[in-house]
Amino acid sequence: MSSNALWYVPAVLLLGLTGGIGSGKSTVSAALAERGAVVIDADAVVRELQAPGGEVLRAMVEHFGTRIVEADGSLDRQAVADIVFNDPEELKALNAIVHPRVGEEIDRRIEAQRGTDDVVILDVPLLVESEAYQTEGIIVVDTDPEIAVARLVEFRGFKAEDAWARIKLQATREQRLAKAAFVVPNDGTTDELAAHIDACWAWIEAKRSTD
């Protein structure tokens, strides 16, 4: 081992990943994980914390009532969506219950990576809106909203009006692009997306070698 190696201090590379609903962000996130990134998925954290018996679900039931609970005790996500996406005050109440606890868990997972030289991808749908995390660059999965809505209707069973309502609650396409350090376009085919993901990983590797 060279003497220089004694001074080596591992440094995690923390990058953000975001995109509007229907953008294909989850596909990009999974592909980056396959290439070796450690992904901290905010949506997955939310689902874990909203599991039966958990503190978050209990707090939600206290506020919204048992109408949001399935027969098996799990959260009825559609029932929650039907409530909060038609009532700004109820959406604010939901965020007040969920966001602080999710933030604490994400912080814990980030801290667990300190002292490594991993690439950590912070996969957060509302990363631009919240501005809660300091990363070394934000990757934006960019999709035309018309295409996103069509995907949500075809593949996820959304009603078009519900898809548009959710899009309007998020940052605009232009706001996300203004914050992007790297853009992954996703208006085309799966092969085209794969090529863009390869380019993104090459950018990440170059950034890791120079930071």
Backbone as numpy.savetxt, mean C-alpha at the origin, in Angstrom:
# Nx Ny Nz CAx CAy CAz Cx Cy Cz
39.37 -10.84 5.65 38.52 -9.66 5.65 39.40 -8.42 5.65
39.13 -7.48 4.80 39.92 -6.26 4.75 39.59 -5.38 5.95
40.52 -4.45 6.24 40.27 -3.54 7.35 39.06 -2.67 7.09
38.79 -2.37 5.79 37.62 -1.55 5.48 36.32 -2.22 5.89
36.32 -3.56 5.86 35.11 -4.28 6.20 34.71 -4.07 7.65
35.68 -3.75 8.50 35.39 -3.52 9.90 34.53 -2.27 10.09
34.54 -1.38 9.09 33.79 -0.14 9.21 32.45 -0.22 8.49
32.14 -1.38 7.93 30.89 -1.51 7.19 29.70 -1.53 8.15
28.72 -0.68 7.87 27.49 -0.64 8.65 26.32 -0.90 7.71
25.60 -1.98 7.91 24.47 -2.26 7.03 23.48 -1.09 7.01
22.95 -0.80 5.84 21.99 0.29 5.71 20.79 -0.18 4.89
19.64 -0.17 5.53 18.43 -0.56 4.83 18.06 0.51 3.81
17.54 0.08 2.68 17.03 1.01 1.68 15.50 0.96 1.76
14.89 2.02 2.28 13.45 2.08 2.47 12.83 2.89 1.33
11.99 2.22 0.55 11.32 2.86 -0.57 9.81 2.73 -0.42
9.10 3.74 -0.86 7.65 3.68 -0.85 7.12 3.13 -2.16
5.96 2.50 -2.10 5.26 2.02 -3.30 3.80 2.40 -3.15
3.27 3.08 -4.16 1.88 3.48 -4.08 1.26 3.49 -5.47
-0.05 3.68 -5.49 -0.81 3.72 -6.73 -2.28 3.72 -6.38
-3.08 4.27 -7.26 -4.51 4.32 -6.99 -5.15 2.95 -7.03
-6.35 2.84 -6.50 -7.07 1.58 -6.53 -7.25 1.14 -7.98
-7.00 -0.13 -8.23 -7.10 -0.67 -9.58 -5.88 -0.44 -10.44
-4.82 0.10 -9.85 -3.61 0.42 -10.63 -2.75 -0.79 -10.93
-2.91 -1.85 -10.14 -2.03 -3.01 -10.25 -0.86 -2.96 -9.28
-0.99 -2.14 -8.26 0.09 -1.99 -7.28 0.44 -3.30 -6.60
-0.56 -4.10 -6.29 -0.30 -5.37 -5.61 0.51 -6.31 -6.49
0.28 -6.28 -7.79 1.05 -7.10 -8.72 2.51 -6.67 -8.71
2.74 -5.38 -8.74 4.11 -4.85 -8.71 4.77 -5.19 -7.39
4.05 -5.03 -6.29 4.58 -5.34 -4.97 5.03 -6.79 -4.88
4.18 -7.71 -5.36 4.52 -9.13 -5.33 5.74 -9.43 -6.19
5.84 -8.77 -7.34 6.99 -8.99 -8.22 8.28 -8.50 -7.59
8.23 -7.39 -6.88 9.43 -6.89 -6.20 9.83 -7.82 -5.06
8.83 -8.40 -4.38 9.13 -9.37 -3.33 9.82 -10.59 -3.91
9.38 -11.03 -5.09 10.01 -12.18 -5.74 11.47 -11.90 -6.08
11.80 -10.64 -6.30 13.17 -10.26 -6.64 14.03 -10.04 -5.40
13.45 -10.18 -4.22 14.24 -10.11 -3.00 13.91 -8.99 -2.05
12.98 -8.13 -2.42 12.61 -7.03 -1.52 11.80 -7.56 -0.33
11.94 -6.89 0.79 11.09 -7.14 1.95 9.92 -6.16 1.85
8.71 -6.68 1.70 7.55 -5.83 1.51 6.77 -5.71 2.81
6.52 -4.48 3.21 5.62 -4.20 4.33 4.33 -3.66 3.71
3.32 -4.49 3.72 2.07 -4.22 3.02 1.04 -3.66 4.00
0.72 -2.38 3.84 -0.21 -1.74 4.77 -1.58 -2.40 4.75
-2.05 -2.80 3.57 -3.36 -3.45 3.49 -3.36 -4.78 4.25
-2.25 -5.52 4.13 -2.15 -6.79 4.85 -2.13 -6.55 6.36
-1.44 -5.49 6.78 -1.42 -5.15 8.21 -2.83 -4.83 8.69
-3.57 -4.06 7.90 -4.95 -3.74 8.26 -5.77 -5.01 8.44
-5.66 -5.93 7.49 -6.44 -7.18 7.57 -6.06 -7.97 8.81
-4.78 -8.01 9.13 -4.35 -8.74 10.33 -4.94 -8.11 11.59
-4.92 -6.78 11.66 -5.40 -6.10 12.86 -6.92 -6.13 12.98
-7.59 -6.35 11.84 -9.06 -6.42 11.86 -9.58 -7.85 11.99
-8.68 -8.77 12.28 -9.09 -10.18 12.43 -9.96 -10.35 13.67
-10.81 -11.38 13.68 -11.67 -11.62 14.85 -10.86 -11.73 16.14
-11.36 -11.10 17.18 -10.70 -11.13 18.47 -9.70 -10.02 18.67
-9.42 -9.26 17.62 -8.42 -8.21 17.71 -8.99 -6.90 18.22
-8.08 -6.06 18.69 -8.47 -4.78 19.27 -9.15 -3.87 18.25
-8.67 -3.87 17.02 -9.22 -2.97 16.02 -10.65 -3.34 15.67
-10.90 -4.64 15.47 -12.27 -5.06 15.16 -13.21 -4.73 16.31
-12.76 -4.95 17.53 -13.61 -4.62 18.69 -13.97 -3.14 18.70
-12.98 -2.28 18.44 -13.24 -0.85 18.43 -14.19 -0.46 17.30
-14.05 -1.14 16.16 -14.95 -0.85 15.03 -16.38 -1.25 15.36
-16.54 -2.40 15.99 -17.89 -2.87 16.36 -18.51 -1.94 17.39
-17.69 -1.45 18.33 -18.21 -0.50 19.32 -18.77 0.74 18.65
-18.14 1.18 17.56 -18.59 2.39 16.89 -19.72 2.12 15.89
-19.53 1.11 15.02 -20.47 0.90 13.93 -21.57 -0.12 14.24
-21.37 -0.92 15.28 -22.36 -1.92 15.63 -22.09 -3.26 14.97
-22.89 -4.23 15.32 -22.69 -5.60 14.84 -23.07 -5.78 13.37
-23.63 -4.77 12.74 -23.98 -4.87 11.31 -22.75 -5.04 10.43
-21.56 -4.76 10.97 -20.34 -4.90 10.17 -19.66 -6.26 10.40
-20.32 -7.17 11.11 -19.71 -8.46 11.43 -20.47 -9.58 10.70
-19.71 -10.47 10.08 -20.29 -11.64 9.42 -20.73 -12.66 10.47
-21.47 -13.66 10.02 -21.97 -14.69 10.94 -20.83 -15.45 11.63
-19.68 -15.56 10.94 -18.56 -16.28 11.53 -17.67 -15.41 12.41
-18.08 -14.15 12.61 -17.32 -13.26 13.47 -16.29 -12.41 12.75
-16.12 -12.63 11.46 -15.15 -11.84 10.70 -15.77 -10.52 10.26
-14.92 -9.61 9.83 -15.38 -8.29 9.40 -16.05 -8.37 8.03
-17.21 -7.76 7.93 -17.90 -7.62 6.64 -17.39 -6.33 6.00
-16.39 -6.44 5.16 -15.74 -5.26 4.58 -16.67 -4.47 3.67
-17.54 -5.17 2.97 -18.48 -4.46 2.10 -19.45 -3.62 2.93
-19.89 -4.15 4.08 -20.79 -3.39 4.95 -20.11 -2.12 5.44
-18.83 -2.23 5.78 -18.09 -1.04 6.22 -17.98 -0.04 5.07
-17.65 -0.54 3.88 -17.52 0.34 2.72 -18.82 1.05 2.42
-19.94 0.34 2.53 -21.25 0.94 2.26 -21.54 2.08 3.23
-21.02 1.97 4.44 -21.24 3.02 5.44 -20.32 4.21 5.19
-19.02 3.96 5.10 -18.06 5.06 5.15 -17.90 5.81 3.83
-18.14 5.14 2.71 -17.95 5.83 1.44 -19.14 6.70 1.05
-20.15 6.72 1.91 -21.29 7.61 1.70 -21.44 8.62 2.83
-20.48 8.62 3.74 -20.58 9.50 4.91 -19.18 9.93 5.35
-18.77 11.15 5.03 -17.41 11.62 5.37 -17.11 11.54 6.87
-18.11 11.77 7.71 -17.86 11.71 9.14 -17.60 10.29 9.61
-18.30 9.34 9.03 -18.05 7.95 9.39 -16.70 7.48 8.85
-16.31 7.97 7.69 -14.98 7.64 7.17 -13.90 8.20 8.09
-14.12 9.40 8.58 -13.17 9.99 9.52 -13.09 9.16 10.81
-14.23 8.69 11.26 -14.25 7.86 12.47 -13.50 6.55 12.26
-13.72 5.94 11.08 -13.01 4.70 10.77 -11.50 4.93 10.75
-11.07 5.99 10.09 -9.64 6.29 10.02 -9.04 6.53 11.40
-9.80 7.17 12.27 -9.31 7.44 13.63 -9.12 6.14 14.41
-9.92 5.14 14.12 -9.79 3.84 14.79 -8.60 3.06 14.22
-8.53 3.01 12.89 -7.61 2.08 12.23 -6.20 2.66 12.06
-6.09 3.88 11.57 -4.79 4.41 11.14 -3.73 4.45 12.24
-4.04 4.91 13.46 -2.98 4.94 14.48 -2.41 3.56 14.79
-3.27 2.56 14.87 -2.82 1.21 15.19 -2.02 0.61 14.04
-2.47 0.86 12.83 -1.73 0.37 11.67 -0.36 1.06 11.60
-0.34 2.36 11.85 0.92 3.08 11.84 1.92 2.53 12.85
1.44 2.20 14.03 2.32 1.63 15.06 2.92 0.31 14.60
2.11 -0.53 13.98 2.60 -1.84 13.53 3.58 -1.69 12.37
3.30 -0.78 11.45 4.23 -0.54 10.34 5.55 -0.02 10.88
5.50 0.91 11.83 6.73 1.43 12.43 7.54 0.30 13.07
6.83 -0.62 13.73 7.52 -1.73 14.38 8.23 -2.59 13.33
7.58 -2.83 12.21 8.18 -3.67 11.17 9.35 -2.96 10.48
9.25 -1.67 10.31 10.38 -0.93 9.74 11.57 -1.00 10.67
11.33 -0.79 11.96 12.42 -0.82 12.93 13.09 -2.19 12.97
12.31 -3.24 12.74 12.87 -4.59 12.74 13.86 -4.79 11.61
13.79 -3.95 10.58 14.71 -4.06 9.44 15.95 -3.19 9.60
15.96 -2.31 10.58 17.13 -1.45 10.79 18.35 -2.34 11.09
19.48 -1.96 10.55 20.67 -2.77 10.75 20.83 -3.86 9.72
19.92 -3.94 8.75 20.08 -4.87 7.63 20.44 -4.06 6.38
20.80 -4.75 5.33 21.00 -4.05 4.06 19.92 -4.47 3.05
18.74 -4.79 3.59 17.62 -5.19 2.74 17.04 -4.00 1.98
16.41 -4.31 0.87 15.52 -3.36 0.21 14.14 -3.56 0.84
13.63 -2.54 1.47 12.33 -2.63 2.12 11.34 -1.76 1.35
10.28 -2.38 0.89 9.25 -1.68 0.13 8.05 -1.45 1.05
7.75 -0.19 1.26 6.61 0.18 2.09 5.41 0.39 1.16
4.56 -0.62 1.09 3.44 -0.68 0.16 2.21 -0.06 0.84
1.94 1.21 0.50 0.87 1.95 1.17 0.01 2.65 0.12
-1.28 2.31 0.03 -2.13 2.94 -0.98 -2.20 4.46 -0.84
-2.24 4.96 0.40 -2.40 6.40 0.63 -1.09 7.04 1.06
0.01 6.58 0.51 1.32 7.09 0.91 1.46 8.57 0.61
1.01 9.01 -0.56 1.11 10.41 -0.94 0.19 11.27 -0.09
-1.02 10.75 0.18 -1.98 11.53 0.94 -1.55 11.73 2.39
-1.00 10.69 3.00 -0.69 10.75 4.42 0.61 11.48 4.72
1.59 11.35 3.84 2.93 11.91 4.07 3.47 11.52 5.44
3.12 10.31 5.88 3.48 9.87 7.23 4.86 9.22 7.30
5.42 8.84 6.14 6.68 8.09 6.16 7.73 8.78 5.31
8.94 8.84 5.86 10.08 9.37 5.13 10.80 8.21 4.46
10.75 8.16 3.15 11.42 7.10 2.41 12.53 7.71 1.56
13.29 6.85 0.93 14.36 7.32 0.05 13.92 7.35 -1.41
12.63 7.40 -1.61 12.06 7.50 -2.95 10.74 6.78 -3.01
9.82 7.30 -3.79 8.49 6.70 -3.94 8.34 6.16 -5.35
7.96 4.90 -5.44 7.64 4.25 -6.72 6.13 4.36 -6.90
5.72 4.89 -8.03 4.29 5.06 -8.32 3.89 4.15 -9.46
2.88 3.31 -9.21 2.28 2.50 -10.27 1.18 3.37 -10.89
1.38 3.73 -12.14 0.53 4.74 -12.78 -0.40 4.10 -13.80
-1.69 4.36 -13.64 -2.71 3.80 -14.52 -3.77 4.86 -14.80
-4.22 4.93 -16.03 -5.32 5.82 -16.37 -6.55 5.43 -15.54
-7.20 6.38 -14.88 -8.35 6.05 -14.03 -9.45 5.29 -14.76
-9.67 5.59 -16.04 -10.69 4.86 -16.80 -10.34 3.36 -16.87
-9.06 3.08 -17.07 -8.61 1.69 -17.13 -8.74 1.03 -15.76
-8.39 1.79 -14.71 -8.49 1.26 -13.35 -9.93 0.87 -13.02
-10.87 1.74 -13.37 -12.28 1.45 -13.10 -12.74 0.21 -13.86
-12.34 0.11 -15.13 -12.72 -1.06 -15.92 -12.19 -2.34 -15.29
-10.96 -2.31 -14.77 -10.40 -3.49 -14.11 -11.17 -3.83 -12.85
-11.51 -2.81 -12.06 -12.23 -3.05 -10.82 -13.60 -3.67 -11.08
-14.25 -3.22 -12.13 -15.56 -3.77 -12.49 -15.43 -5.21 -12.98
-14.44 -5.44 -13.87 -14.31 -6.76 -14.49 -13.76 -7.82 -13.55
-12.72 -7.44 -12.79 -12.00 -8.47 -12.03 -12.34 -8.50 -10.54
-12.89 -7.41 -10.01 -13.16 -7.38 -8.58 -14.63 -7.16 -8.24
-15.46 -7.12 -9.27 -16.89 -7.07 -9.04 -17.43 -5.75 -8.53
-16.67 -4.68 -8.70 -17.14 -3.36 -8.28 -18.27 -2.88 -9.19
-19.15 -2.06 -8.64 -20.00 -1.23 -9.47 -19.18 -0.02 -9.90
-19.38 0.43 -11.13 -18.56 1.53 -11.65 -18.64 2.77 -10.75
-19.85 3.07 -10.26 -19.99 4.27 -9.42 -19.23 4.13 -8.11
-19.19 2.91 -7.57 -18.43 2.69 -6.33 -16.93 2.84 -6.59
-16.47 2.33 -7.72 -15.05 2.46 -8.06 -14.66 3.93 -8.20
-15.49 4.70 -8.89 -15.19 6.13 -9.04 -15.22 6.85 -7.70
-16.13 6.46 -6.82 -16.22 7.09 -5.50 -14.94 6.87 -4.71
-14.38 5.68 -4.81 -13.14 5.39 -4.09 -11.96 6.14 -4.70
-11.92 6.22 -6.01 -10.84 6.95 -6.68 -10.86 8.41 -6.26
-12.04 8.98 -6.13 -12.14 10.40 -5.79 -11.70 10.69 -4.36
-11.64 9.65 -3.52 -11.17 9.84 -2.14 -9.65 9.77 -2.05
-9.00 9.37 -3.13 -7.54 9.23 -3.12 -6.89 10.43 -3.79
-5.57 10.49 -3.67 -4.82 11.52 -4.38 -5.07 11.39 -5.88
-4.95 12.50 -6.59 -5.13 12.43 -8.03 -3.90 11.79 -8.67
-4.08 11.39 -9.91 -2.97 10.82 -10.67 -1.82 11.82 -10.72
-2.13 13.07 -10.94 -1.11 14.11 -11.04 -0.37 14.32 -9.72
-1.09 14.25 -8.61 -0.44 14.40 -7.30 0.53 13.28 -7.02
0.15 12.05 -7.38 1.07 10.93 -7.17 2.31 11.07 -8.05
2.11 11.40 -9.31 3.25 11.50 -10.23 4.21 12.60 -9.80
3.69 13.65 -9.19 4.55 14.75 -8.73 5.49 14.29 -7.61
5.13 13.22 -6.91 5.95 12.72 -5.80 6.83 11.54 -6.20
6.72 11.10 -7.45 7.37 9.86 -7.87 8.86 10.04 -8.12
9.63 9.11 -7.55 11.05 9.00 -7.92 11.21 8.03 -9.09
10.27 7.09 -9.21 10.25 6.15 -10.33 8.80 5.81 -10.63
8.46 5.76 -11.92 7.09 5.47 -12.33 7.05 4.13 -13.06
6.10 3.28 -12.64 5.84 2.01 -13.31 4.52 2.16 -14.06
4.54 2.38 -15.37 3.28 2.50 -16.12 2.56 1.16 -16.18
1.24 1.20 -16.05 0.47 -0.04 -16.13 -0.85 0.19 -16.85
-0.73 0.67 -18.08 -1.91 0.84 -18.93 -1.98 -0.24 -20.01
-0.95 -1.08 -20.08 -0.85 -2.01 -21.21 -1.00 -3.46 -20.81
-0.23 -4.31 -21.48 -0.32 -5.76 -21.29 0.51 -6.20 -20.09
0.33 -7.46 -19.71 1.12 -8.02 -18.61 2.60 -8.10 -18.98
2.89 -8.37 -20.25 4.29 -8.41 -20.69 4.92 -7.02 -20.59
4.17 -6.01 -20.96 4.68 -4.65 -20.85 4.92 -4.28 -19.39
4.00 -4.68 -18.52 4.19 -4.41 -17.10 5.43 -5.12 -16.58
5.63 -6.37 -16.98 6.81 -7.12 -16.53 8.10 -6.40 -16.90
8.14 -5.82 -18.10 9.33 -5.09 -18.53 9.53 -3.84 -17.67
8.44 -3.17 -17.32 8.55 -1.98 -16.48 9.01 -2.36 -15.06
8.57 -3.51 -14.58 9.00 -3.98 -13.26 10.50 -4.30 -13.28
10.96 -4.93 -14.36 12.40 -5.19 -14.49 13.19 -3.89 -14.44
12.69 -2.86 -15.14 13.37 -1.56 -15.14 13.36 -0.95 -13.74
12.26 -1.13 -13.03 12.17 -0.61 -11.67 13.18 -1.30 -10.76
13.30 -2.62 -10.89 14.26 -3.34 -10.04 15.70 -2.93 -10.37
15.97 -2.69 -11.64 17.31 -2.21 -12.02 17.58 -0.85 -11.39
16.57 -0.01 -11.36 16.71 1.30 -10.70 16.97 1.14 -9.20
16.25 0.22 -8.57 16.45 -0.04 -7.14 17.87 -0.53 -6.88
18.35 -1.48 -7.68 19.69 -2.02 -7.50 20.74 -0.93 -7.67
20.54 -0.06 -8.66 21.48 1.03 -8.85 21.46 1.99 -7.67
20.28 2.24 -7.15 20.14 3.14 -6.00 20.79 2.54 -4.77
20.63 1.24 -4.59 21.25 0.57 -3.44 22.76 0.63 -3.52
23.32 0.53 -4.72 24.78 0.52 -4.87 25.40 1.90 -4.70
24.58 2.95 -4.87 25.14 4.31 -4.81 24.83 5.02 -3.50
23.76 4.58 -2.79 23.39 5.26 -1.54 24.33 4.89 -0.39
